[in-house]
Amino acid sequence: MPQPPPEFSGRETIVDTACPLDCPDSCSLAITVRNGKILKIDGSRRNATTGGYICAKVRRFDQRVYGDGRLQYPAVRKGPRGSGRFSRITWDEAIELVTSKMIDIRDRWGAEAIVPYSYGGSNGLLSQDTTDAQLFRRFGASRLARTVCAAPTGAANMALYGKMPSVSYEDYPHAKLIVMWGANPSASGIHLIPYLREAQRRGGQLVVVDPRTTPLARQANLHLALKPGTDVVVALAVHRYLFETGCADEAFLAAHTRGASRLRERAQSWTLARAAEIAGIDQVALERFAELYAASSPALVRCGWGL
Ligand code: SF4
């Protein structure tokens, strides 16, 4: 007689897997299961970078899977919006209802009247802009430029570099200066923190540019709490400083970039004093940042997605 798989054998079994969420850390997980039910979610060391440490959100993911409030079947609203009254229907009825409405909208106003709204999370391979995109493109539906979170960063990176460049965690400790600009890894990139600590332990300087006093800002060598929306003038002032003091690597700029002279012109009016005043920060602190950046090599700037 065929034996049931270990997860359904009645014994506790540890299943090695990986976190499916839209998070770059890709933690390896060790999930204790009995008869197909999750008993415990823990990190495993198979992914050396995440090293057995996982975020609190996924550690308690079983509460989400088995929570009373989880939607487990399709239901249609009965009564006015907000009344919270729904009645259960079958999957066939739900699919029929949705497709007939989509076809009706397409026939009356055109398929572009439908926005297929979705973003990251636990969509997985089937619906992370893959088969779902195929469906909606065939249908002729309108397109979504994803979210205000990642779309501007993606567009800026593509325009500047032609791709989304990144620095591997293992390289951070080699930096003499790390600038965390609008990023809060204590909340949204927890596995970077040990690498930042290691960089500081080796004598590297950490600068945090963030209006908020984040946990990382408290540990930084320098925190620039600039006013929201003033990042560009602060960056231009640092550029101006580098050009004016002869610290810009002109040979590199000539060999690998286009438009450096226009950047120089653009930065020309942004003295450290003017930028500091607009950004609401101490001019001496901004000067220190510019000096640190000019003097440190290798230096690393990590921008958050919202910038
Ligand atoms: S940090 Fe959390 S969300 Fe990100 S991969 Fe690890 S377990 Fe998943």
Coordinates of C-alpha atoms and ligand atoms in Angstrom, one line a residue:
M1 CA 0.0 0.0 0.0
P2 CA 1.4 3.4 -0.9
Q3 CA 2.6 5.4 2.1
P4 CA 1.3 8.9 2.7
P5 CA 3.9 11.7 2.2
P6 CA 5.7 12.5 5.5
E7 CA 3.7 15.7 6.0
F8 CA 0.5 13.6 6.2
S9 CA 1.9 10.7 8.1
G10 CA 0.6 11.8 11.5
R11 CA 4.2 12.6 12.6
E12 CA 5.7 16.0 13.0
T13 CA 7.8 16.7 9.9
I14 CA 10.0 19.6 9.0
V15 CA 9.5 20.9 5.5
D16 CA 12.4 22.9 3.9
T17 CA 11.0 25.6 1.8
A18 CA 11.5 29.3 1.0
C19 CA 9.5 32.4 1.8
P20 CA 7.1 33.2 -1.1
L21 CA 6.6 36.9 -0.4
D22 CA 7.7 39.7 -2.6
C23 CA 10.8 40.4 -0.5
P24 CA 14.4 40.3 -1.9
D25 CA 15.8 38.5 1.1
S26 CA 14.3 35.1 0.0
C27 CA 14.6 33.5 3.5
S28 CA 14.9 29.8 3.6
L29 CA 12.3 28.4 6.0
A30 CA 11.9 25.2 8.1
I31 CA 8.2 24.6 8.7
T32 CA 7.0 22.0 11.1
V33 CA 4.0 20.3 9.8
R34 CA 1.7 17.5 11.0
N35 CA -1.0 16.0 8.8
G36 CA -0.6 18.9 6.4
K37 CA -1.1 21.5 9.1
I38 CA 1.5 24.1 10.0
L39 CA 2.6 23.8 13.6
K40 CA 5.6 26.2 13.5
I41 CA 7.4 28.5 11.1
D42 CA 11.1 29.1 11.6
G43 CA 14.0 30.2 9.5
S44 CA 16.6 27.7 8.3
R45 CA 20.2 28.1 7.5
R46 CA 20.1 26.8 3.9
N47 CA 20.2 30.4 2.7
A48 CA 23.4 31.5 4.4
T49 CA 22.5 35.2 4.0
T50 CA 19.3 35.0 5.9
G51 CA 21.0 32.6 8.4
G52 CA 17.9 31.2 10.1
Y53 CA 16.5 34.6 11.1
I54 CA 13.1 35.6 9.7
C55 CA 10.8 38.5 10.1
A56 CA 7.9 38.5 12.7
K57 CA 5.4 38.7 9.9
V58 CA 6.2 35.4 8.4
R59 CA 7.0 33.7 11.7
R60 CA 3.3 34.1 12.5
F61 CA 2.0 33.4 9.0
D62 CA 0.2 30.3 10.2
Q63 CA -2.2 32.6 12.1
R64 CA -3.0 34.2 8.7
V65 CA -3.5 30.8 7.0
Y66 CA -5.8 29.5 9.7
G67 CA -7.2 32.8 11.0
D68 CA -11.0 33.1 11.4
G69 CA -11.1 36.2 9.3
R70 CA -9.5 34.6 6.2
L71 CA -11.6 34.6 3.1
Q72 CA -11.9 30.9 2.1
Y73 CA -14.6 30.9 -0.5
P74 CA -16.3 33.3 -2.9
A75 CA -19.3 35.3 -1.6
V76 CA -21.5 38.0 -3.0
R77 CA -22.7 41.1 -1.2
K78 CA -26.3 41.1 -0.1
G79 CA -27.7 44.5 0.9
P80 CA -26.1 47.9 0.7
R81 CA -22.3 48.5 0.6
G82 CA -20.7 48.5 4.0
S83 CA -23.5 46.4 5.5
G84 CA -21.1 43.5 5.7
R85 CA -23.7 41.0 4.5
F86 CA -22.5 38.4 2.1
S87 CA -23.7 35.0 1.0
R88 CA -21.5 32.2 -0.1
I89 CA -21.6 31.1 -3.8
T90 CA -19.7 28.4 -5.7
W91 CA -16.5 29.0 -7.6
D92 CA -18.4 28.3 -10.9
E93 CA -20.9 31.0 -10.0
A94 CA -18.2 33.4 -9.0
I95 CA -16.2 32.9 -12.2
E96 CA -19.4 33.3 -14.2
L97 CA -20.3 36.5 -12.4
V98 CA -16.9 38.1 -12.8
T99 CA -16.5 37.1 -16.5
S100 CA -20.0 38.2 -17.5
K101 CA -19.3 41.6 -15.8
M102 CA -15.9 41.9 -17.6
I103 CA -17.5 41.1 -21.0
D104 CA -20.3 43.5 -20.3
I105 CA -17.9 46.4 -19.5
R106 CA -15.7 45.6 -22.6
D107 CA -18.8 45.6 -24.8
R108 CA -20.2 48.8 -23.4
W109 CA -17.1 50.9 -22.7
G110 CA -14.1 49.0 -24.1
A111 CA -11.8 46.7 -22.2
E112 CA -9.5 49.6 -21.2
A113 CA -12.2 50.6 -18.7
I114 CA -11.0 47.7 -16.5
V115 CA -7.8 48.2 -14.4
P116 CA -6.3 44.9 -13.3
Y117 CA -5.0 46.2 -10.0
S118 CA -2.5 44.1 -8.2
Y119 CA 1.0 44.3 -6.7
G120 CA 3.5 42.3 -4.8
G121 CA 2.9 40.2 -1.8
S122 CA 2.3 36.5 -2.0
N123 CA 1.0 36.5 -5.6
G124 CA 3.5 33.8 -6.6
L125 CA 4.4 32.8 -10.1
L126 CA 0.9 32.5 -11.4
S127 CA -0.2 36.1 -10.8
Q128 CA 2.9 38.3 -10.4
D129 CA 2.5 40.0 -13.7
T130 CA 2.7 36.6 -15.5
T131 CA -0.3 34.6 -16.5
D132 CA -2.5 37.4 -15.2
A133 CA -0.8 39.8 -17.5
Q134 CA -1.3 37.4 -20.4
L135 CA -5.0 37.2 -19.7
F136 CA -5.6 41.0 -19.4
R137 CA -3.5 41.8 -22.4
R138 CA -5.5 39.4 -24.5
F139 CA -8.6 40.9 -23.2
G140 CA -7.3 44.3 -24.1
A141 CA -7.6 45.7 -20.6
S142 CA -5.8 48.9 -19.5
R143 CA -2.3 48.6 -18.0
L144 CA -1.2 49.5 -14.5
A145 CA 2.2 51.2 -13.9
R146 CA 2.3 49.2 -10.7
T147 CA 2.5 51.5 -7.6
V148 CA 3.7 54.9 -6.5
C149 CA 6.1 52.9 -4.3
A150 CA 8.3 51.2 -6.8
A151 CA 7.4 52.8 -10.2
P152 CA 9.3 56.1 -9.8
T153 CA 12.4 54.3 -8.5
G154 CA 12.3 51.8 -11.3
A155 CA 11.9 54.6 -13.9
A156 CA 14.7 56.6 -12.4
N157 CA 17.1 53.7 -12.3
M158 CA 16.3 52.6 -15.8
A159 CA 16.9 56.1 -17.1
L160 CA 20.2 56.5 -15.1
Y161 CA 21.7 53.1 -15.4
G162 CA 19.6 51.1 -17.8
K163 CA 18.8 48.5 -15.1
M164 CA 18.2 48.2 -11.4
P165 CA 21.7 47.9 -10.0
S166 CA 22.3 46.7 -6.5
V167 CA 25.1 45.8 -4.1
S168 CA 25.2 42.3 -2.6
Y169 CA 25.0 42.2 1.2
E170 CA 28.4 40.6 1.4
D171 CA 30.0 43.7 -0.1
Y172 CA 28.7 46.2 2.4
P173 CA 31.3 45.5 5.1
H174 CA 34.0 46.5 2.7
A175 CA 32.7 50.0 2.3
K176 CA 34.4 52.8 4.1
L177 CA 31.2 54.8 3.9
I178 CA 27.6 53.6 3.6
V179 CA 24.8 56.1 3.0
M180 CA 21.3 54.8 3.6
W181 CA 19.1 57.3 1.9
G182 CA 15.4 57.0 2.5
A183 CA 15.7 53.3 3.4
N184 CA 14.7 51.7 6.7
P185 CA 16.1 48.2 6.7
S186 CA 15.3 47.7 10.4
A187 CA 11.7 47.3 9.2
S188 CA 12.0 46.3 5.6
G189 CA 15.2 44.5 4.9
I190 CA 16.3 43.1 8.2
H191 CA 19.1 40.9 6.9
L192 CA 21.0 44.0 5.8
I193 CA 21.4 45.1 9.5
P194 CA 24.2 42.6 10.5
Y195 CA 26.2 43.7 7.4
L196 CA 25.9 47.3 8.3
R197 CA 27.0 46.6 11.9
E198 CA 30.0 44.7 10.6
A199 CA 30.9 47.6 8.3
Q200 CA 30.8 49.9 11.3
R201 CA 32.7 47.4 13.4
R202 CA 35.5 47.6 10.8
G203 CA 35.6 51.3 11.0
G204 CA 33.2 52.2 8.2
Q205 CA 31.0 55.3 8.6
L206 CA 27.3 55.1 8.4
V207 CA 25.2 58.1 7.2
V208 CA 21.4 57.9 7.4
V209 CA 19.4 60.4 5.4
D210 CA 15.8 60.2 6.6
P211 CA 13.3 62.7 8.0
R212 CA 12.6 60.1 10.7
T213 CA 14.8 59.0 13.6
T214 CA 14.7 55.4 12.6
P215 CA 16.5 52.7 14.7
L216 CA 19.3 52.8 12.2
A217 CA 19.5 56.6 12.3
R218 CA 20.1 56.3 16.1
Q219 CA 23.1 54.1 15.4
A220 CA 24.5 56.1 12.5
N221 CA 27.7 58.2 12.7
L222 CA 25.7 61.0 11.0
H223 CA 21.9 61.4 10.6
L224 CA 20.6 64.1 8.2
A225 CA 16.9 64.5 9.1
L226 CA 16.0 66.6 6.1
K227 CA 12.5 67.8 5.3
P228 CA 10.5 65.4 3.1
G229 CA 10.9 66.4 -0.6
T230 CA 14.2 68.2 -0.2
D231 CA 16.4 65.2 -1.1
V232 CA 17.2 66.5 -4.6
V233 CA 18.7 69.8 -3.4
V234 CA 20.8 68.1 -0.8
A235 CA 22.1 65.7 -3.4
L236 CA 22.8 68.5 -5.8
A237 CA 24.7 70.4 -3.1
V238 CA 26.9 67.4 -2.5
H239 CA 27.5 67.1 -6.3
R240 CA 28.4 70.8 -6.4
Y241 CA 30.9 70.3 -3.5
L242 CA 32.5 67.4 -5.3
F243 CA 32.9 69.4 -8.5
E244 CA 34.1 72.6 -6.8
T245 CA 36.7 70.9 -4.6
G246 CA 38.1 68.8 -7.5
C247 CA 36.9 65.6 -5.8
A248 CA 34.7 64.5 -8.7
D249 CA 36.4 61.7 -10.7
E250 CA 36.5 63.6 -14.0
A251 CA 38.3 60.7 -15.9
F252 CA 35.6 58.3 -14.8
L253 CA 32.8 60.7 -15.7
A254 CA 34.3 61.3 -19.2
A255 CA 34.7 57.6 -19.8
H256 CA 31.4 56.2 -18.4
T257 CA 28.7 58.9 -18.3
R258 CA 26.8 61.3 -20.4
G259 CA 25.6 64.7 -19.2
A260 CA 28.1 65.3 -16.4
S261 CA 28.6 68.9 -17.5
R262 CA 24.8 69.5 -17.4
L263 CA 24.7 68.0 -13.9
R264 CA 27.4 70.4 -12.9
E265 CA 25.5 73.3 -14.2
R266 CA 22.3 72.1 -12.6
A267 CA 24.1 71.8 -9.2
Q268 CA 25.9 75.1 -9.5
S269 CA 23.4 77.2 -7.6
W270 CA 23.0 74.7 -4.7
T271 CA 25.6 75.7 -2.2
L272 CA 25.7 73.6 1.0
A273 CA 24.3 76.6 2.9
R274 CA 21.4 77.0 0.6
A275 CA 20.5 73.3 0.5
A276 CA 20.9 73.0 4.3
E277 CA 18.5 75.9 4.8
I278 CA 15.9 74.5 2.4
A279 CA 16.2 71.0 3.9
G280 CA 16.1 72.3 7.5
I281 CA 19.3 70.7 8.5
D282 CA 22.6 71.9 10.1
Q283 CA 25.0 73.2 7.4
V284 CA 28.0 71.8 9.3
A285 CA 26.4 68.4 9.3
L286 CA 25.8 68.6 5.5
E287 CA 29.4 69.7 5.0
R288 CA 30.6 66.8 7.1
F289 CA 28.5 64.4 4.8
A290 CA 30.0 66.0 1.7
E291 CA 33.6 65.7 3.1
L292 CA 33.0 62.1 4.1
Y293 CA 31.7 61.2 0.7
A294 CA 34.6 62.9 -1.0
A295 CA 37.2 61.3 1.2
S296 CA 35.8 57.7 1.4
S297 CA 36.4 55.0 -1.1
P298 CA 34.8 52.6 -1.6
A299 CA 31.6 54.4 -0.7
L300 CA 28.1 53.0 -1.1
V301 CA 24.8 54.8 -1.5
R302 CA 21.7 52.8 -0.9
C303 CA 18.4 54.6 -1.9
G304 CA 15.0 53.5 -0.6
W305 CA 12.2 52.6 -3.1
G306 CA 10.3 55.7 -2.2
L307 CA 12.9 58.1 -3.5
Ligands
SF4_1 S1 12.4 38.8 5.7 FE1 10.3 38.0 6.0 S2 9.2 38.5 4.1 FE2 11.4 38.7 3.7 S3 12.0 36.8 2.8 FE3 12.4 36.7 5.0 S4 10.6 35.8 5.9 FE4 10.0 36.4 3.8

